Structures are given as structure tokens and as C-alpha cells.
Coordinates of C-alpha atoms and ligand atoms in Angstrom, one line a residue:
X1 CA 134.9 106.8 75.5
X2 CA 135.7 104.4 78.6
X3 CA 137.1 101.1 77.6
X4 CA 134.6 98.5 79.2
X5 CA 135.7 97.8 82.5
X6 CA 134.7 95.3 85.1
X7 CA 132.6 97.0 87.7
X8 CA 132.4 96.0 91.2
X9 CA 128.7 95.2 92.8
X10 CA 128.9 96.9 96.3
X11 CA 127.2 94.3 98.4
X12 CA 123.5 95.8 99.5
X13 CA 122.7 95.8 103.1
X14 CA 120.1 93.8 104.8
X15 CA 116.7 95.3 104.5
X16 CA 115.6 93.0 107.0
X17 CA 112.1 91.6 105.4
X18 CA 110.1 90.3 108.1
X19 CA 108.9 86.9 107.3
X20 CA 105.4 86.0 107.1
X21 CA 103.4 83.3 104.8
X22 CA 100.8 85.9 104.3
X23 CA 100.2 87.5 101.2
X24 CA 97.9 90.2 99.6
X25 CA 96.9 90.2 96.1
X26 CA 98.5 93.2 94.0
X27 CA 97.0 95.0 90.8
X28 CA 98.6 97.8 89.9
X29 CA 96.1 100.1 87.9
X30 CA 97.2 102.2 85.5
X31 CA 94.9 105.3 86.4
X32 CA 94.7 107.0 82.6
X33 CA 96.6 110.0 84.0
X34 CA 98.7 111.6 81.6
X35 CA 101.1 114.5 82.9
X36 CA 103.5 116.7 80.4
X37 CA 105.8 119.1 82.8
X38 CA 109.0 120.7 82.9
X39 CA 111.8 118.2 83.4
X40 CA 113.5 120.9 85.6
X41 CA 110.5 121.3 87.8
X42 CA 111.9 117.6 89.3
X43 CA 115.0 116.9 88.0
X44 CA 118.4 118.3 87.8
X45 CA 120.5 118.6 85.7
X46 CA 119.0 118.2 82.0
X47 CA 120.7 115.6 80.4
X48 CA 120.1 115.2 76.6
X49 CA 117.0 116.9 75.4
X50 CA 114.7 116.0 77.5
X51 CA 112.9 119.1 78.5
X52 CA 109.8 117.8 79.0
X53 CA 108.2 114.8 81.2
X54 CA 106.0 112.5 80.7
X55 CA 104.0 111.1 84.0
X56 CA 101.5 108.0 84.0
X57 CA 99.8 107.5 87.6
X58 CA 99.7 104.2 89.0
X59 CA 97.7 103.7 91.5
X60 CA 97.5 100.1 93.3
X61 CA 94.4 97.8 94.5
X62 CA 95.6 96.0 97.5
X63 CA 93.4 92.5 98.5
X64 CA 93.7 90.8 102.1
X65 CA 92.5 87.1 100.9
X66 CA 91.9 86.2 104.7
X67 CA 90.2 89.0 105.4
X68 CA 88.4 90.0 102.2
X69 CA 89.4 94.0 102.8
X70 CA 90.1 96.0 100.0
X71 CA 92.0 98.8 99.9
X72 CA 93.5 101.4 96.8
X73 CA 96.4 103.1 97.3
X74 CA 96.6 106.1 95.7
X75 CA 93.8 107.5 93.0
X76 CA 96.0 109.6 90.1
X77 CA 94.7 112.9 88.8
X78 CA 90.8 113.4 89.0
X79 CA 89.8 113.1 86.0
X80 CA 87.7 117.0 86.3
X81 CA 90.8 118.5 87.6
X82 CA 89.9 121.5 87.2
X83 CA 87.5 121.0 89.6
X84 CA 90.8 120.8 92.0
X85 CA 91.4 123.9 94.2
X86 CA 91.2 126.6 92.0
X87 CA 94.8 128.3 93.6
X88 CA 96.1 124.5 92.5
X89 CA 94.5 124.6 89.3
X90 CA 96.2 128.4 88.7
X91 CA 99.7 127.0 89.7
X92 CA 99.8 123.7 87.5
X93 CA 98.7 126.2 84.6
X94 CA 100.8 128.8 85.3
X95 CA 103.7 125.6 85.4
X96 CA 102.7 124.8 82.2
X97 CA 101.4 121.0 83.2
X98 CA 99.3 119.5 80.2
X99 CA 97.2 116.8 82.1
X100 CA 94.7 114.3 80.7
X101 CA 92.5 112.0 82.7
X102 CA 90.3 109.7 80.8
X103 CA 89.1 107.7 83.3
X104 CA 88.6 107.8 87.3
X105 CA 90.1 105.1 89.2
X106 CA 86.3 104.4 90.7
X107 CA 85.2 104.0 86.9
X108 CA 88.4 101.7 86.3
X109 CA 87.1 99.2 89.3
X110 CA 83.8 99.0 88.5
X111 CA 84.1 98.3 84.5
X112 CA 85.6 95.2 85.9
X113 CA 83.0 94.7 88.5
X114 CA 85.0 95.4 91.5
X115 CA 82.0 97.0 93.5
X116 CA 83.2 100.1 95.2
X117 CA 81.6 99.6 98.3
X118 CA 83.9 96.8 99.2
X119 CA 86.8 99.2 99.4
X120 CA 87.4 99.7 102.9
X121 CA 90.2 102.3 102.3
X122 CA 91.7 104.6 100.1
X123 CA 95.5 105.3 101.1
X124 CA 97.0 108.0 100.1
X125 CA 100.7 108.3 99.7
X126 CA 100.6 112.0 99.9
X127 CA 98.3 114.6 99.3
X128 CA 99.4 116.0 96.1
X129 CA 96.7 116.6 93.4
X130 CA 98.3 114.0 91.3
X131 CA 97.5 111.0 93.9
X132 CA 94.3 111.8 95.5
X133 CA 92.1 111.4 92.8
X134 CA 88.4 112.0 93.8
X135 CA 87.2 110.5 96.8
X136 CA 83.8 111.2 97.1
X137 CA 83.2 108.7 94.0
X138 CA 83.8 106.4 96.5
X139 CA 80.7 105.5 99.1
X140 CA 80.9 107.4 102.6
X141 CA 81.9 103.5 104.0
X142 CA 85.1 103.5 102.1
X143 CA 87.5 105.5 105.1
X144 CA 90.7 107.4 103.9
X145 CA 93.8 106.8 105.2
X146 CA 96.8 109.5 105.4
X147 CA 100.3 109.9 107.1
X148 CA 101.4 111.7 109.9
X149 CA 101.2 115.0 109.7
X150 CA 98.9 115.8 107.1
X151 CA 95.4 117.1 108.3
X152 CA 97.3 119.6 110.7
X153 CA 99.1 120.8 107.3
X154 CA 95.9 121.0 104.7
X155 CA 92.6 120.8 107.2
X156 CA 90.6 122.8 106.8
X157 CA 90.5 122.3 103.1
X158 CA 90.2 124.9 100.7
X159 CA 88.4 127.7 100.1
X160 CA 88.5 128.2 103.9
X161 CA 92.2 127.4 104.7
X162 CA 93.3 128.9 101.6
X163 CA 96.6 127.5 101.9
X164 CA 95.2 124.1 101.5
X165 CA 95.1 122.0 98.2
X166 CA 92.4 120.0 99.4
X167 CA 88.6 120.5 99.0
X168 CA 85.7 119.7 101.0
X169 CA 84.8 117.0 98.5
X170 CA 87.6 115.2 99.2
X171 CA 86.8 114.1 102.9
X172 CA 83.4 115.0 103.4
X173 CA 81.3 112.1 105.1
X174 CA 84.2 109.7 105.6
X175 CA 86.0 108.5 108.3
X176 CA 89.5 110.2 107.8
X177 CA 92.5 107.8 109.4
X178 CA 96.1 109.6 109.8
X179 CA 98.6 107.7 110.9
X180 CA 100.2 109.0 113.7
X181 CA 104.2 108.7 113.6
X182 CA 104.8 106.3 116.7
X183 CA 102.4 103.4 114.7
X184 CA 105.6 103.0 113.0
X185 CA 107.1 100.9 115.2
X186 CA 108.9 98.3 112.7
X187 CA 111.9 99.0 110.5
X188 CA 112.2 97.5 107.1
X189 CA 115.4 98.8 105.1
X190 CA 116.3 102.1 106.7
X191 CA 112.3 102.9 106.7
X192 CA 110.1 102.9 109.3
X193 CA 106.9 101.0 109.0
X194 CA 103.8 99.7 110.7
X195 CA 101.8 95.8 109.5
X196 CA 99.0 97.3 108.2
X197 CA 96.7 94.2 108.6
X198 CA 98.5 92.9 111.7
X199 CA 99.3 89.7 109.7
X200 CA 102.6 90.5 107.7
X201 CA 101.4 90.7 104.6
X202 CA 101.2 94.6 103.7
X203 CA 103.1 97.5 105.2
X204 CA 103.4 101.2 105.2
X205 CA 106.7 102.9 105.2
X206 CA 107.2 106.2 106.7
X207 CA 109.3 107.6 103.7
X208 CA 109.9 111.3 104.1
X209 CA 111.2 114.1 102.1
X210 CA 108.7 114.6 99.3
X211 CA 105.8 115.7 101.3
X212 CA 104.8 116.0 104.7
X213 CA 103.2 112.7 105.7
X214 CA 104.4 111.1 102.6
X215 CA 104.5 107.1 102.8
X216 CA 104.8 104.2 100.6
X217 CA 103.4 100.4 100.4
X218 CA 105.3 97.7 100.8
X219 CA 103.0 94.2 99.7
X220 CA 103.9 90.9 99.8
X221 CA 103.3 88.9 96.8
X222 CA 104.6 85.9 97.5
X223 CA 105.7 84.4 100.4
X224 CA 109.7 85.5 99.6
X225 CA 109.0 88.8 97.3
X226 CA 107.6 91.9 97.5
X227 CA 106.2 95.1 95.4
X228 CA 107.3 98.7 96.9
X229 CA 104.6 101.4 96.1
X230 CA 107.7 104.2 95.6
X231 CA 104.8 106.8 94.9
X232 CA 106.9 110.3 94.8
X233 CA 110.6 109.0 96.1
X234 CA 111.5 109.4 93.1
X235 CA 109.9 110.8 89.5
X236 CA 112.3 109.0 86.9
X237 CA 114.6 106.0 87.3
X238 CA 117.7 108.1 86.6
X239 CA 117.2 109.8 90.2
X240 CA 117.5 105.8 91.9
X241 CA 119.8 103.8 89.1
X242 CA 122.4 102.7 88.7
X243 CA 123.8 102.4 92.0
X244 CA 126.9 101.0 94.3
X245 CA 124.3 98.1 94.3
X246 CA 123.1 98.1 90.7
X247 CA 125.8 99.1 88.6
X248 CA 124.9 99.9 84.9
X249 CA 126.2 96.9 83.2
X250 CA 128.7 96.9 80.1
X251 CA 125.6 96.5 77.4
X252 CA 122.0 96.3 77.5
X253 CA 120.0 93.9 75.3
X254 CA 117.2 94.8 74.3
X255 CA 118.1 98.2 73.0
X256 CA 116.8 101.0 75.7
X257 CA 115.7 102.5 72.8
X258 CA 114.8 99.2 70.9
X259 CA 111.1 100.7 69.5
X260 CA 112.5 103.8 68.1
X261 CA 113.8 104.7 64.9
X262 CA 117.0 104.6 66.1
X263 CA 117.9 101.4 67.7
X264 CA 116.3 97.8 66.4
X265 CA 114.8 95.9 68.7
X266 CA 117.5 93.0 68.6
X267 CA 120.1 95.8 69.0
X268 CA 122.4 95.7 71.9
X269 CA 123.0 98.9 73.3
X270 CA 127.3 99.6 74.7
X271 CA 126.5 101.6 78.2
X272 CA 129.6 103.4 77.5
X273 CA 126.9 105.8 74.9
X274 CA 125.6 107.0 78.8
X275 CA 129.2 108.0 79.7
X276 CA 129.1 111.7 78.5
X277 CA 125.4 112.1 79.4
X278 CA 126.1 111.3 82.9
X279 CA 127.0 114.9 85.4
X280 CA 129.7 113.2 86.6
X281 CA 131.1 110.9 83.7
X282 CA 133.8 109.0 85.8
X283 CA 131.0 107.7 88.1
X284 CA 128.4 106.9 85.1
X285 CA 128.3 103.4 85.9
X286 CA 127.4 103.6 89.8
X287 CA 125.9 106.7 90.6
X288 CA 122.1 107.8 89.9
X289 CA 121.9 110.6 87.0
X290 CA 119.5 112.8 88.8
X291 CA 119.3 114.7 91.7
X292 CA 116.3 116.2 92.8
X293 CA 116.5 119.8 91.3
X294 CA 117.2 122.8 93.9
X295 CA 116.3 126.1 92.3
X296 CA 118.6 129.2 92.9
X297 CA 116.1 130.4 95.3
X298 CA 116.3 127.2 97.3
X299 CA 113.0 125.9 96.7
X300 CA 112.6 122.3 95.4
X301 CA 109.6 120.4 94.6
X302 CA 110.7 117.9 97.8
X303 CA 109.6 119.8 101.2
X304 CA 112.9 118.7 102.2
X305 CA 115.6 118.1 100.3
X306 CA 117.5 116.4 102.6
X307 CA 115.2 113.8 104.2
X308 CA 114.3 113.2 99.8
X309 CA 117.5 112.2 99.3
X310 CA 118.0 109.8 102.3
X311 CA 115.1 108.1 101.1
X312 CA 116.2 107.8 97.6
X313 CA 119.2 106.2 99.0
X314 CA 117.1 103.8 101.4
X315 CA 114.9 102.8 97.9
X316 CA 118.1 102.3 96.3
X317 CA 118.7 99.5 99.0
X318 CA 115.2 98.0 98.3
X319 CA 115.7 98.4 94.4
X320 CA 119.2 96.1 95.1
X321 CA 117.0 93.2 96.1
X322 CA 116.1 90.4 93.5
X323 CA 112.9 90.1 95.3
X324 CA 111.8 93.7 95.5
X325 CA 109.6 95.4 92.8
X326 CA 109.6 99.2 92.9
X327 CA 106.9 100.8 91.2
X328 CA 107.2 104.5 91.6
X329 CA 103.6 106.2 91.1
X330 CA 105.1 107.9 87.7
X331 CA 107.2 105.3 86.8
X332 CA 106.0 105.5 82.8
X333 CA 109.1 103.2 81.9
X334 CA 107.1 100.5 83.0
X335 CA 104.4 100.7 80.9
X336 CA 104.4 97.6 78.1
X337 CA 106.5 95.3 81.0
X338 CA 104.2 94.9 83.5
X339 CA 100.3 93.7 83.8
X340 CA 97.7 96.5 85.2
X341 CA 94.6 95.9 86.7
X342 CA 92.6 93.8 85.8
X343 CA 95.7 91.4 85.7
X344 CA 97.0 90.5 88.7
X345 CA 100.8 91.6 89.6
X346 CA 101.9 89.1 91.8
X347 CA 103.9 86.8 89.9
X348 CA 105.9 89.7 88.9
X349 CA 109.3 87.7 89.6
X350 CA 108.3 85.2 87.1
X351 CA 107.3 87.8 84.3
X352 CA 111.0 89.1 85.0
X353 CA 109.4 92.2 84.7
X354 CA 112.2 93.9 86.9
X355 CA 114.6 92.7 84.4
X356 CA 112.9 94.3 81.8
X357 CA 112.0 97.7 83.1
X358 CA 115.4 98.1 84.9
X359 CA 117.2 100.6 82.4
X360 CA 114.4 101.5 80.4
X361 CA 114.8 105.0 81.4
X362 CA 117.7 105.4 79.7
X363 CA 115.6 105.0 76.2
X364 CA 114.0 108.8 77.5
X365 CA 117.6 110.5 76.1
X366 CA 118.5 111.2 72.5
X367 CA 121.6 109.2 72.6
X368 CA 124.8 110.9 70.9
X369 CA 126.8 109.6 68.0
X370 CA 124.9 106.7 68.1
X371 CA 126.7 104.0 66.3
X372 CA 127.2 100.5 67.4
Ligands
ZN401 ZN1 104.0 114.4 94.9

């Protein structure tokens, strides 16, 4: 065991917020999805025993005050997946996904009276299953909005593209939107983005790597902070923390682990425990614990590696600012911190609910020779 030692914070760069006085109005909705995979289908290498993850959805509704549009960004798992392709629904079985969708997110706004028709758009971060939801529960006036590069890869839907994921269902009667890649003519960190609303109060950031066309959200919650939609950049916070930026402190009160068995909830946790779990134990302190898993055969669940890592790095940049919530789509280490829809999330800064999610993540290992 390392003798506590006084780490360094590496100064982050810039990100370069534009400044605006608009904001939108955030609620993050937790969409009911529940996910059970293979650790290994995302994350390398296994660390502790955790073989299996566990994957909310959130999903995000997204309100211009000045305007009145609505939009939701992202929609979680349909809740009749296996009404999804049927080649899709073969490959998450034969991947041995357990799912559970108790509600859609259409059902979720209207038990609280948002009235559907006064969603102008659905975003969608990326096409996977897990994030488009169903769209047709949505009225034919409500348009969908993709990024660049995605009807060319999955129109025609499935069955008569069989290659594709998507089904007719999914866009039929709506007006579909892609973004074409020179709208991003802005930079915000090392992302490219566009000002959705033309008023500087929501962006999208081309964020690629995970998926072609994949993008994220970038809202502005109060005048000076902001909540990042990370959808897929990253599937657990060991792939983004700790960094140069955020080193892992010397102890962590609460206990990671402070509702378990294990750990009392006024324990305080010694970081040096993380030392032998870490792949490269000298660097436990600044360097993320996950990489994005590469199997022998080359394929990764990223479409390319490459541009996934760069833009793990740039959301480590964001994830370095005080005034920056990231909320990665299955992000389940927030759960309990933050307030879902119906609550609103944009005082987020004063719930200090980055505080209090930041090393959460590390509660998801069965710590070693734990002894304080
Ligand atoms: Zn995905």
C-alpha cells in the first residue's frame, strides 16, 4: 500500500463556454430501463468481480422558456423490445442482455401532464436500441432529430435493409432532421458543436467514436453552468475518472460503499484500497480505470476506437469544470443524488450533486482486505 501522497491537479484547459444569459430548463428522466450485460462487452479490463453491468437510461426533457419548444433527448429501451428488429432482438439474447422496461418515456411525460404534442423533437444521441425508444408513441408533429451520418448508415430500416436496427415504426410519418456535419460550426472543449436554438442556451456536440453520428447535449442551466448529456462516451465512471484534472483524492467521505454491508454510512473510505484494483497501480490516482474493451478479433462495441477515446479524453476536460454536470445516459451511479423528472435539474450546482456522485463508481468493486 502507497503511503498517502500529495497529488498534483494538472490544470484543465479552457473549454471555452460561450456566454449567453439564456437558459433552458433540464429534467433528466429516468426512463425505467434496466440493462444486466457482460462487463466485458464495454469495459476492459475486469477489475474486482464485477462481471456483470448494471445500466439505467436517462433520457433528458429539454425546455426553451422563450420559445416554449420542447424537445427529449434520447428515449431509453422501448419498453416492448422485443418488438425491436428481430436480428437486434437475436443479438442482445444471444449477448445475454436481461432488459426491463416498465414504462415508456411518452407514458413518463404524460402521467405528469406534459402533453406529447408539445414536443417538437426527439434527439437522438445515437441510434442504438437502448436510446431510441419508440417514436411513433409520439404524434406525427413531434420531428426526430439525428447526427450526421446516420440515415445513409441504417435507412432503409429493417426488414428491408437488413443490416439496419431500425424499423419502419420508428420514423414513419415524421419529419426526420440529420444534422449534417458542417452545422457544427462552433467549438466548445475540443467538441464540435452547433446552438441549437440560435440563442446560446442548448448545444449539440459532435462527439464521435461510439457510433456513427453519435452526439451529445450540452444545456445551460444557469447563466454560468451547464449539464453535458454524455449519452454513450462513456458506460461507467471508471472509463472518465480520475484524471490529470480530477485526481482521486487521499479519502472519500461518505463511504463509496457507505449503503452496503460493508462500509457504514459515516465511514470514510482511504483511496489507497483502489491502488491494487487499478491496471496500472502506480497511476491509480490520475488515470481512468477503464478502457474501452478491444476483443482479440479487433472488434469493440465503439465503431472506432480511436475517435472513442479522444472523446473520453475531451469529456474528461468538461468533467474538470466545477460548472459542468455530466450525465452519461447509463450513468446508474447517479441514481439517489440527483432529482429526475418531474423535478427539475437545474440547480444541480446547489444540490452539490457532482460532489456526490463523483466517485460513486467506485462502490460497484468488492473492495479487498477491507479494513479501515
Ligand atoms: Zn450506444
Amino acid at each position: 500500500m502507497a503511503t498517502a501522497i500529495h497529488i498534483e491537479r494538472v490544470p484543465p484547459p479552457d473549454l471555452h463556454l460561450p456566454l449567453s444569459p439564456n437558459t433552458v430548463n433540464v429534467r433528466i428522466i429516468d426512463t425505467t430501463t434496466s440493462m444486466l450485460c457482460k462487463a466485458d462487452y464495454f469495459l476492459s479490463p475486469t477489475i474486482g468481480n464485477l462481471h456483470e453491468l448494471y445500466c439505467n437510461a436517462f433520457a433528458f426533457l429539454v425546455e426553451n422558456p422563450r420559445t416554449g419548444q420542447k424537445l427529449v433527448f434520447d428515449l431509453g429501451v422501448r419498453k416492448d423490445w422485443e418488438n425491436l428488429a428481430t436480428p437486434m432482438v437475436e443479438r442482445l439474447l444471444a449477448q445475454g442482455f436481461r432488459i426491463n422496461v416498465e414504462k415508456g418515456v411518452s407514458e413518463i411525460l404524460q402521467e405528469e401532464h406534459v402533453a406529447l404534442e408539445d414536443i417538437d423533437a426527439i434527439i437522438w444521441s445515437h441510434w442504438h436500441f437502448d436510446h431510441i425508444g419508440d417514436p411513433s408513441t409520439f404524434p406525427e408533429t413531434t420531428s426526430l432529430v439525428v447526427g450526421p451520418g446516420t440515415l445513409a448508415a441504417k435507412l432503409p430500416p429493417w426488414p428491408e435493409n437488413l443490416a439496419s436496427t431500425l424499423t419502419a415504426s420508428d420514423i414513419r410519418g415524421r419529419e426526420v432532421r440529420e444534422i449534417s456535419s458542417a452545422e457544427f460550426t462552433l467549438k466548445i472543449g475540443r467538441f464540435r458543436a452547433l446552438d441549437y436554438f440560435n440563442d446560446g442556451s442548448f448545444y449539440l456536440l459532435d462527439v464521435p467514436g461510439h457510433a456513427i453520428g453519435h452526439i451529445c447535449g450540452l444545456a445551460r442551466t444557469t447563466e454560468n453552468s451547464f449539464i453535458l448529456m454524455g449519452a454513450d462516451t462513456c458506460h461507467h465512471g471508471g472509463q472518465y475518472r480520475p484524471s490529470p484534472y480530477v485526481p482521486l483524492p487521499e479519502s472519500i467521505k461518505p463511504h463509496p460503499r457507505g449503503d452496503s454491508v460493508t462500509a457504514g454510512p459515516n465511514e470514510t473510505c482511504p483511496c489507497s484500497i483502489f491502488e491494487e484494483l487499478h491496471p496500472n497501480p502506480a497511476e491509480y490516482r490520475t488515470q481512468q480505470f477503464y478502457s474501452i474493451r478491444v476483443r482479440e478479433d479487433g472488434g469493440s462495441v465503439a465503431f472506432n476506437v480511436q475517435d472513442a477515446k479522444d472523446s473520453i479524453a475531451g469529456l474528461q476536460e468538461f468533467d474538470a469544470a466545477d460548472n459542468v454536470l455530466v450525465v452519461c445516459a447509463h450513468d446508474a451511479s447517479l441514481k439517489g443524488i440527483i432529482d429526475v423528472f418531474p423535478q427539475y435539474a437545474n440547480a444541480w450546482k446547489d444540490g452539490e450533486w457532482k460532489e456526490k456522485g463523483r466517485w460513486r463508481f467506485l462502490g460497484d468493486w468488492e473492495i479487498p482486505d477491507h479494513k479501515v
